[in-house]
Amino acid sequence: MGFTVAIVGRPNVGKSTLFNRLVGKRLALVDDQPGVTRDLREGAARLADLRFTVIDTAGLEDATDDSLQGRMRRLTERAVGLADVCLFLVDARAGITALDQALADLLRRAGAEVILVANKAEGQAGSGGTWDAFGLGLGEPVAVSAEHGEGMQELYTRLAPLV
Ligand code: GDP
Ligand code: MG
């Protein structure tokens, strides 16, 4: 599978948007491979000259509040087990939530290599949430906009020494 990057985070932070930006049209090829589950989508990612496998943790969207935390934990643990590094996405506009905090604790306990990513940070809209993300204790957040393609150079700078 080569170097593997998992995109983790609570629902609606923009994981799939970032996944699609990194994978583009190449997902169609990967989808045909056996072993691709509904909950962990795998694709061949490209970021400038970097090539790696990326895993999107999906399948949480239809969870109820009751089942969400447990499902998120199990799914994230599986992704961490497969990945060399996790991109831990938070929503810079929404700020840090209890679910973000719970996932941060899980990633820390699992000893995962984490790059903290504050998404939806296009313009100045996310600067407060990006600042708050420092409080997760997972290092300096990379401010990006998965939707608008901003911050990809900074993300590259953080990933390149690892890939
Ligand atoms: P996921 O549940 O974490 O996979 O999140 P999605 O990728 O499905 O995105 C959830 C919502 O956030 C969608 O409405 C996206 O269009 C929106 N979104 C994703 N990335 C960005 C971004 O960079 N900026 C803004 N403003 N919205 C975004
Ligand atoms: Mg998704």
Coordinates of N, CA and C and ligand atoms in Angstrom, one line a residue:
M1 N 0.8 -1.2 0.0 CA 0.0 0.0 0.0 C 0.9 1.3 0.0
G2 N 2.2 1.1 0.3 CA 3.0 2.3 0.4 C 2.7 3.2 1.5
F3 N 3.2 4.4 1.5 CA 3.0 5.4 2.6 C 1.5 5.7 2.6
T4 N 1.0 5.6 3.8 CA -0.5 5.7 4.0 C -0.9 6.8 4.9
V5 N -1.7 7.7 4.5 CA -2.2 8.9 5.2 C -3.7 8.7 5.5
A6 N -4.1 8.7 6.7 CA -5.5 8.6 7.1 C -6.1 10.0 7.4
I7 N -7.2 10.3 6.9 CA -7.9 11.6 7.2 C -9.0 11.2 8.3
V8 N -8.8 11.8 9.5 CA -9.7 11.5 10.5 C -10.3 12.8 11.1
G9 N -11.4 12.6 11.8 CA -12.1 13.8 12.3 C -13.6 13.5 12.4
R10 N -14.3 14.3 13.2 CA -15.7 14.1 13.4 C -16.4 14.4 12.1
P11 N -17.7 14.0 12.0 CA -18.5 14.3 10.8 C -18.5 15.8 10.4
N12 N -18.5 16.1 9.2 CA -18.7 17.4 8.6 C -17.6 18.4 8.7
V13 N -16.4 17.9 9.1 CA -15.2 18.8 9.1 C -14.6 19.0 7.7
G14 N -15.0 18.2 6.8 CA -14.4 18.3 5.4 C -13.5 17.2 5.0
K15 N -13.5 16.0 5.7 CA -12.6 14.9 5.4 C -12.8 14.5 3.9
S16 N -14.0 14.3 3.5 CA -14.2 13.8 2.1 C -13.8 14.8 1.1
T17 N -14.0 16.1 1.4 CA -13.6 17.1 0.5 C -12.1 17.1 0.3
L18 N -11.4 17.0 1.4 CA -9.9 16.9 1.3 C -9.5 15.6 0.6
F19 N -10.1 14.5 0.9 CA -9.9 13.3 0.2 C -10.0 13.4 -1.3
N20 N -11.2 14.0 -1.7 CA -11.4 14.2 -3.1 C -10.4 15.1 -3.8
R21 N -10.0 16.1 -3.1 CA -9.0 17.0 -3.6 C -7.6 16.3 -3.8
L22 N -7.3 15.4 -2.9 CA -6.0 14.7 -3.0 C -6.0 13.6 -4.0
V23 N -7.2 13.0 -4.2 CA -7.3 11.8 -5.1 C -7.8 12.2 -6.5
G24 N -8.7 13.2 -6.5 CA -9.2 13.6 -7.8 C -10.0 12.4 -8.5
K25 N -9.7 12.2 -9.8 CA -10.5 11.2 -10.5 C -9.9 9.8 -10.3
R26 N -8.8 9.7 -9.6 CA -8.1 8.4 -9.5 C -8.9 7.5 -8.6
L27 N -9.9 8.0 -7.9 CA -10.7 7.1 -7.0 C -11.3 6.0 -7.8
A28 N -11.8 6.3 -9.0 CA -12.5 5.3 -9.8 C -11.7 4.0 -9.9
L29 N -10.4 4.1 -10.1 CA -9.6 2.9 -10.2 C -9.5 2.1 -8.9
V30 N -9.3 2.9 -7.8 CA -9.1 2.2 -6.5 C -10.4 1.5 -6.0
D31 N -11.6 2.1 -6.4 CA -12.8 1.6 -6.0 C -13.1 0.2 -6.4
D32 N -12.5 -0.2 -7.5 CA -12.7 -1.6 -8.1 C -11.9 -2.6 -7.3
Q33 N -10.9 -2.2 -6.5 CA -10.1 -3.2 -5.8 C -10.9 -3.8 -4.7
P34 N -10.6 -5.1 -4.4 CA -11.3 -5.8 -3.3 C -10.8 -5.2 -2.0
G35 N -11.6 -5.4 -1.0 CA -11.1 -5.0 0.4 C -11.4 -3.5 0.7
V36 N -12.0 -2.8 -0.2 CA -12.4 -1.4 0.1 C -13.7 -1.4 0.7
T37 N -13.8 -1.0 2.0 CA -15.0 -1.1 2.7 C -15.8 0.2 2.6
R38 N -17.0 0.2 2.9 CA -17.8 1.4 2.9 C -17.3 2.4 3.8
D39 N -16.8 2.0 4.9 CA -16.4 3.0 6.0 C -15.1 3.6 5.8
L40 N -14.2 2.8 5.2 CA -12.8 3.4 4.9 C -12.6 3.4 3.4
R41 N -12.6 4.6 2.9 CA -12.4 4.7 1.4 C -10.9 4.9 1.2
E42 N -10.4 4.2 0.2 CA -9.0 4.3 -0.1 C -8.7 4.9 -1.5
G43 N -7.8 5.7 -1.6 CA -7.5 6.3 -2.9 C -6.0 6.6 -3.1
A44 N -5.6 6.7 -4.4 CA -4.2 7.1 -4.7 C -4.1 8.6 -4.7
A45 N -3.3 9.1 -3.8 CA -3.3 10.6 -3.6 C -2.0 11.2 -4.3
R46 N -2.2 12.4 -4.7 CA -1.1 13.2 -5.3 C -1.1 14.6 -4.7
L47 N 0.0 15.0 -4.2 CA 0.2 16.4 -3.7 C 1.5 16.9 -4.2
A48 N 1.5 17.7 -5.3 CA 2.7 18.1 -6.0 C 3.4 16.8 -6.4
D49 N 4.7 16.6 -6.0 CA 5.4 15.4 -6.4 C 5.3 14.3 -5.4
L50 N 4.5 14.4 -4.3 CA 4.3 13.4 -3.4 C 3.2 12.4 -3.9
R51 N 3.5 11.1 -3.7 CA 2.5 10.1 -4.0 C 2.3 9.2 -2.8
F52 N 1.0 9.0 -2.4 CA 0.8 8.2 -1.2 C -0.7 7.7 -1.3
T53 N -0.9 6.7 -0.4 CA -2.3 6.2 -0.3 C -3.0 7.0 0.8
V54 N -4.2 7.4 0.5 CA -5.0 8.2 1.5 C -6.3 7.4 1.8
I55 N -6.6 7.4 3.1 CA -7.8 6.7 3.6 C -8.8 7.8 4.2
D56 N -10.0 7.8 3.7 CA -11.1 8.6 4.2 C -11.9 7.8 5.2
T57 N -12.1 8.3 6.4 CA -13.0 7.7 7.3 C -14.4 8.2 7.1
A58 N -15.2 7.4 6.4 CA -16.6 7.8 6.1 C -17.5 7.0 7.0
G59 N -18.8 7.0 6.6 CA -19.7 6.1 7.3 C -20.2 6.5 8.6
L60 N -19.8 7.7 9.0 CA -20.3 8.2 10.3 C -21.5 9.2 10.1
E61 N -21.8 9.5 8.9 CA -22.8 10.5 8.6 C -24.2 10.1 9.1
D62 N -24.5 8.8 9.0 CA -25.8 8.4 9.4 C -25.9 7.9 10.8
A63 N -24.8 8.1 11.6 CA -24.9 7.7 13.0 C -25.8 8.6 13.8
T64 N -26.4 8.0 14.8 CA -27.2 8.9 15.7 C -26.2 9.4 16.8
D65 N -26.7 10.4 17.6 CA -25.8 10.9 18.6 C -25.3 9.8 19.5
D66 N -26.2 8.8 19.8 CA -25.9 7.8 20.8 C -24.7 6.9 20.2
S67 N -24.8 6.6 18.9 CA -23.9 5.6 18.4 C -22.6 6.3 17.8
L68 N -22.6 7.6 17.7 CA -21.6 8.3 17.0 C -20.2 8.2 17.6
Q69 N -20.2 8.4 18.9 CA -18.9 8.4 19.6 C -18.1 7.1 19.5
G70 N -18.9 6.0 19.7 CA -18.3 4.7 19.7 C -17.9 4.3 18.3
R71 N -18.7 4.6 17.3 CA -18.4 4.3 15.9 C -17.2 5.1 15.5
M72 N -17.2 6.4 15.9 CA -16.0 7.2 15.5 C -14.7 6.7 16.1
R73 N -14.8 6.2 17.3 CA -13.6 5.7 18.0 C -13.1 4.4 17.3
R74 N -14.0 3.5 17.0 CA -13.6 2.2 16.4 C -13.1 2.5 15.0
L75 N -13.8 3.4 14.2 CA -13.3 3.7 12.8 C -12.0 4.4 12.9
T76 N -11.8 5.3 13.8 CA -10.5 6.0 13.8 C -9.4 5.1 14.3
E77 N -9.7 4.2 15.2 CA -8.7 3.2 15.6 C -8.2 2.4 14.4
R78 N -9.2 1.9 13.6 CA -8.8 1.1 12.4 C -7.9 1.9 11.5
A79 N -8.3 3.2 11.3 CA -7.6 4.0 10.3 C -6.2 4.3 10.9
V80 N -6.0 4.5 12.2 CA -4.7 4.7 12.8 C -3.9 3.5 12.6
G81 N -4.5 2.3 12.7 CA -3.7 1.1 12.6 C -3.2 0.9 11.2
L82 N -3.9 1.4 10.2 CA -3.4 1.3 8.8 C -2.5 2.4 8.3
A83 N -2.5 3.5 9.1 CA -1.8 4.7 8.5 C -0.4 4.9 9.1
D84 N 0.4 5.6 8.3 CA 1.7 6.0 8.8 C 1.6 7.4 9.5
V85 N 0.6 8.2 9.0 CA 0.4 9.5 9.6 C -1.1 9.8 9.5
C86 N -1.7 10.5 10.5 CA -3.1 10.9 10.4 C -3.2 12.4 10.2
L87 N -4.0 12.8 9.2 CA -4.4 14.2 9.1 C -5.7 14.3 10.0
F88 N -5.6 15.0 11.1 CA -6.7 15.2 12.0 C -7.3 16.5 11.7
L89 N -8.5 16.4 11.1 CA -9.2 17.6 10.6 C -10.2 18.1 11.7
V90 N -10.1 19.4 11.9 CA -11.1 20.1 12.7 C -11.7 21.2 11.8
D91 N -12.8 21.8 12.2 CA -13.5 22.8 11.5 C -13.1 24.2 12.1
A92 N -12.3 24.9 11.4 CA -11.8 26.2 11.9 C -13.0 27.2 12.1
R93 N -14.1 27.0 11.4 CA -15.2 28.0 11.5 C -16.0 27.6 12.8
A94 N -16.2 26.3 13.0 CA -17.1 25.9 14.1 C -16.3 25.9 15.4
G95 N -15.0 25.9 15.4 CA -14.2 25.8 16.6 C -14.1 24.4 17.1
I96 N -13.4 24.2 18.2 CA -13.2 22.9 18.8 C -14.3 22.5 19.6
T97 N -14.8 21.2 19.3 CA -15.9 20.7 20.1 C -15.5 19.5 21.0
A98 N -16.4 19.0 21.8 CA -16.2 17.9 22.7 C -15.7 16.7 21.9
L99 N -16.4 16.5 20.7 CA -16.0 15.3 19.9 C -14.6 15.4 19.3
D100 N -14.2 16.7 19.0 CA -12.8 16.9 18.6 C -11.8 16.5 19.7
Q101 N -12.2 17.0 20.9 CA -11.4 16.7 22.1 C -11.2 15.2 22.3
A102 N -12.4 14.5 22.2 CA -12.3 13.1 22.4 C -11.4 12.4 21.4
L103 N -11.5 12.8 20.1 CA -10.7 12.2 19.1 C -9.2 12.5 19.3
A104 N -8.9 13.8 19.8 CA -7.5 14.1 20.1 C -7.0 13.2 21.2
D105 N -7.8 13.0 22.2 CA -7.3 12.1 23.3 C -7.0 10.7 22.7
L106 N -7.9 10.2 21.9 CA -7.8 8.9 21.3 C -6.5 8.8 20.5
L107 N -6.2 9.8 19.7 CA -5.0 9.8 18.8 C -3.8 9.8 19.7
R108 N -3.8 10.6 20.7 CA -2.7 10.7 21.6 C -2.4 9.3 22.3
R109 N -3.5 8.7 22.8 CA -3.3 7.4 23.5 C -2.8 6.4 22.5
A110 N -3.3 6.4 21.3 CA -2.9 5.4 20.3 C -1.4 5.7 19.8
G111 N -0.8 6.8 20.2 CA 0.5 7.1 19.8 C 0.6 7.4 18.3
A112 N -0.5 7.9 17.7 CA -0.5 8.1 16.3 C 0.4 9.3 15.9
E113 N 1.0 9.3 14.8 CA 1.7 10.5 14.2 C 0.6 11.4 13.6
V114 N 0.5 12.6 14.1 CA -0.7 13.4 13.8 C -0.2 14.7 13.2
I115 N -0.8 15.1 12.1 CA -0.7 16.5 11.6 C -2.1 17.1 11.8
L116 N -2.2 18.1 12.6 CA -3.5 18.8 12.9 C -3.8 19.7 11.8
V117 N -5.0 19.6 11.2 CA -5.4 20.4 10.1 C -6.7 21.2 10.4
A118 N -6.6 22.5 10.4 CA -7.8 23.4 10.6 C -8.4 23.7 9.3
N119 N -9.5 23.0 8.9 CA -10.1 23.2 7.6 C -11.1 24.3 7.6
K120 N -11.6 24.7 6.4 CA -12.6 25.8 6.2 C -12.0 27.1 6.7
A121 N -10.7 27.2 6.5 CA -10.0 28.4 6.9 C -9.7 29.4 5.8
E122 N -10.6 29.3 4.7 CA -10.4 30.3 3.6 C -10.7 31.7 4.1
G123 N -10.0 32.6 3.6 CA -10.1 34.0 4.0 C -9.6 34.1 5.5
Q124 N -10.3 35.0 6.2 CA -9.9 35.1 7.6 C -10.9 34.4 8.5
A125 N -11.9 33.7 7.9 CA -13.1 33.2 8.7 C -12.7 32.2 9.7
G126 N -11.6 31.5 9.5 CA -11.2 30.4 10.4 C -10.1 30.7 11.4
S127 N -9.7 32.0 11.5 CA -8.5 32.3 12.3 C -8.7 32.0 13.8
G128 N -9.9 32.3 14.3 CA -10.2 32.0 15.7 C -10.2 30.5 16.0
G129 N -10.8 29.7 15.1 CA -10.8 28.2 15.3 C -9.4 27.6 15.1
T130 N -8.6 28.2 14.2 CA -7.3 27.7 14.0 C -6.5 27.9 15.3
W131 N -6.7 29.1 15.9 CA -6.0 29.4 17.1 C -6.4 28.4 18.2
D132 N -7.7 28.2 18.4 CA -8.3 27.3 19.4 C -7.7 25.9 19.2
A133 N -7.4 25.5 18.0 CA -6.9 24.1 17.7 C -5.5 23.9 18.4
F134 N -4.8 24.9 18.6 CA -3.5 24.8 19.4 C -3.8 24.1 20.7
G135 N -5.0 24.4 21.3 CA -5.3 23.9 22.6 C -5.5 22.4 22.7
L136 N -5.6 21.7 21.5 CA -5.7 20.3 21.5 C -4.4 19.6 21.9
G137 N -3.3 20.3 21.9 CA -2.1 19.8 22.4 C -1.4 18.8 21.3
L138 N -1.8 19.0 20.1 CA -1.2 18.2 19.0 C -0.3 19.0 18.1
G139 N 0.2 20.1 18.6 CA 1.1 20.8 17.8 C 0.4 21.9 17.0
E140 N 1.2 22.5 16.1 CA 0.7 23.7 15.3 C -0.3 23.2 14.2
P141 N -1.5 23.7 14.2 CA -2.4 23.4 13.1 C -2.0 24.0 11.8
V142 N -2.3 23.2 10.7 CA -2.1 23.7 9.4 C -3.5 24.3 8.9
A143 N -3.6 25.5 8.6 CA -4.8 26.1 8.2 C -5.0 25.9 6.7
V144 N -6.1 25.2 6.3 CA -6.4 24.9 4.9 C -7.8 25.2 4.6
S145 N -8.1 25.2 3.3 CA -9.4 25.2 2.8 C -9.5 24.1 1.8
A146 N -10.0 22.9 2.2 CA -10.1 21.8 1.3 C -10.9 22.1 0.1
E147 N -12.0 22.9 0.3 CA -12.9 23.2 -0.8 C -12.3 24.2 -1.8
H148 N -11.5 25.1 -1.3 CA -10.9 26.1 -2.2 C -9.4 25.9 -2.5
G149 N -8.9 24.8 -2.0 CA -7.5 24.5 -2.3 C -6.5 25.4 -1.7
E150 N -6.8 26.1 -0.6 CA -5.8 26.9 0.1 C -5.1 26.1 1.2
G151 N -3.8 26.5 1.4 CA -3.0 25.9 2.5 C -2.4 24.6 2.0
M152 N -2.5 24.2 0.7 CA -1.9 23.0 0.3 C -0.4 23.0 0.3
Q153 N 0.2 24.1 0.1 CA 1.7 24.2 0.2 C 2.2 23.9 1.6
E154 N 1.5 24.5 2.6 CA 1.8 24.3 4.0 C 1.6 22.8 4.3
L155 N 0.5 22.2 3.8 CA 0.3 20.8 4.1 C 1.4 20.0 3.5
Y156 N 1.8 20.4 2.3 CA 2.9 19.7 1.6 C 4.2 19.8 2.4
T157 N 4.5 20.9 3.0 CA 5.7 21.2 3.8 C 5.7 20.2 5.0
R158 N 4.5 20.0 5.6 CA 4.4 19.1 6.7 C 4.5 17.6 6.4
L159 N 4.0 17.3 5.2 CA 4.0 15.9 4.8 C 5.3 15.4 4.2
A160 N 5.9 16.3 3.4 CA 7.0 15.9 2.6 C 8.1 15.2 3.3
P161 N 8.5 15.6 4.6 CA 9.6 15.0 5.3 C 9.2 13.5 5.7
L162 N 7.9 13.2 5.7 CA 7.4 11.9 6.2 C 7.2 10.9 5.1
V163 N 6.8 11.4 4.0 CA 6.4 10.5 2.9 C 7.7 9.8 2.2
Ligands
GDP1 P1 -16.8 15.0 6.2 O1 -18.1 14.6 6.9 O2 -15.8 15.3 7.3 O3 -16.4 14.0 5.2 O4 -17.1 16.4 5.5 P2 -17.4 16.7 4.0 O5 -16.2 16.7 3.2 O6 -18.6 15.9 3.6 O7 -17.8 18.3 4.1 C1 -18.9 18.7 5.0 C2 -19.3 20.1 4.5 O8 -18.3 21.1 4.7 C3 -19.7 20.2 3.1 O9 -20.9 21.0 3.0 C4 -18.5 20.8 2.4 O10 -18.9 21.5 1.2 C5 -18.0 21.7 3.5 N1 -16.6 22.0 3.4 C6 -15.6 21.2 3.2 N2 -14.4 21.8 3.1 C7 -14.7 23.1 3.2 C8 -13.9 24.3 3.2 O11 -12.6 24.3 3.0 N3 -14.5 25.5 3.4 C9 -15.9 25.6 3.6 N4 -16.4 26.7 3.8 N5 -16.7 24.5 3.6 C10 -16.1 23.3 3.4
MG2 MG -17.1 12.2 4.6

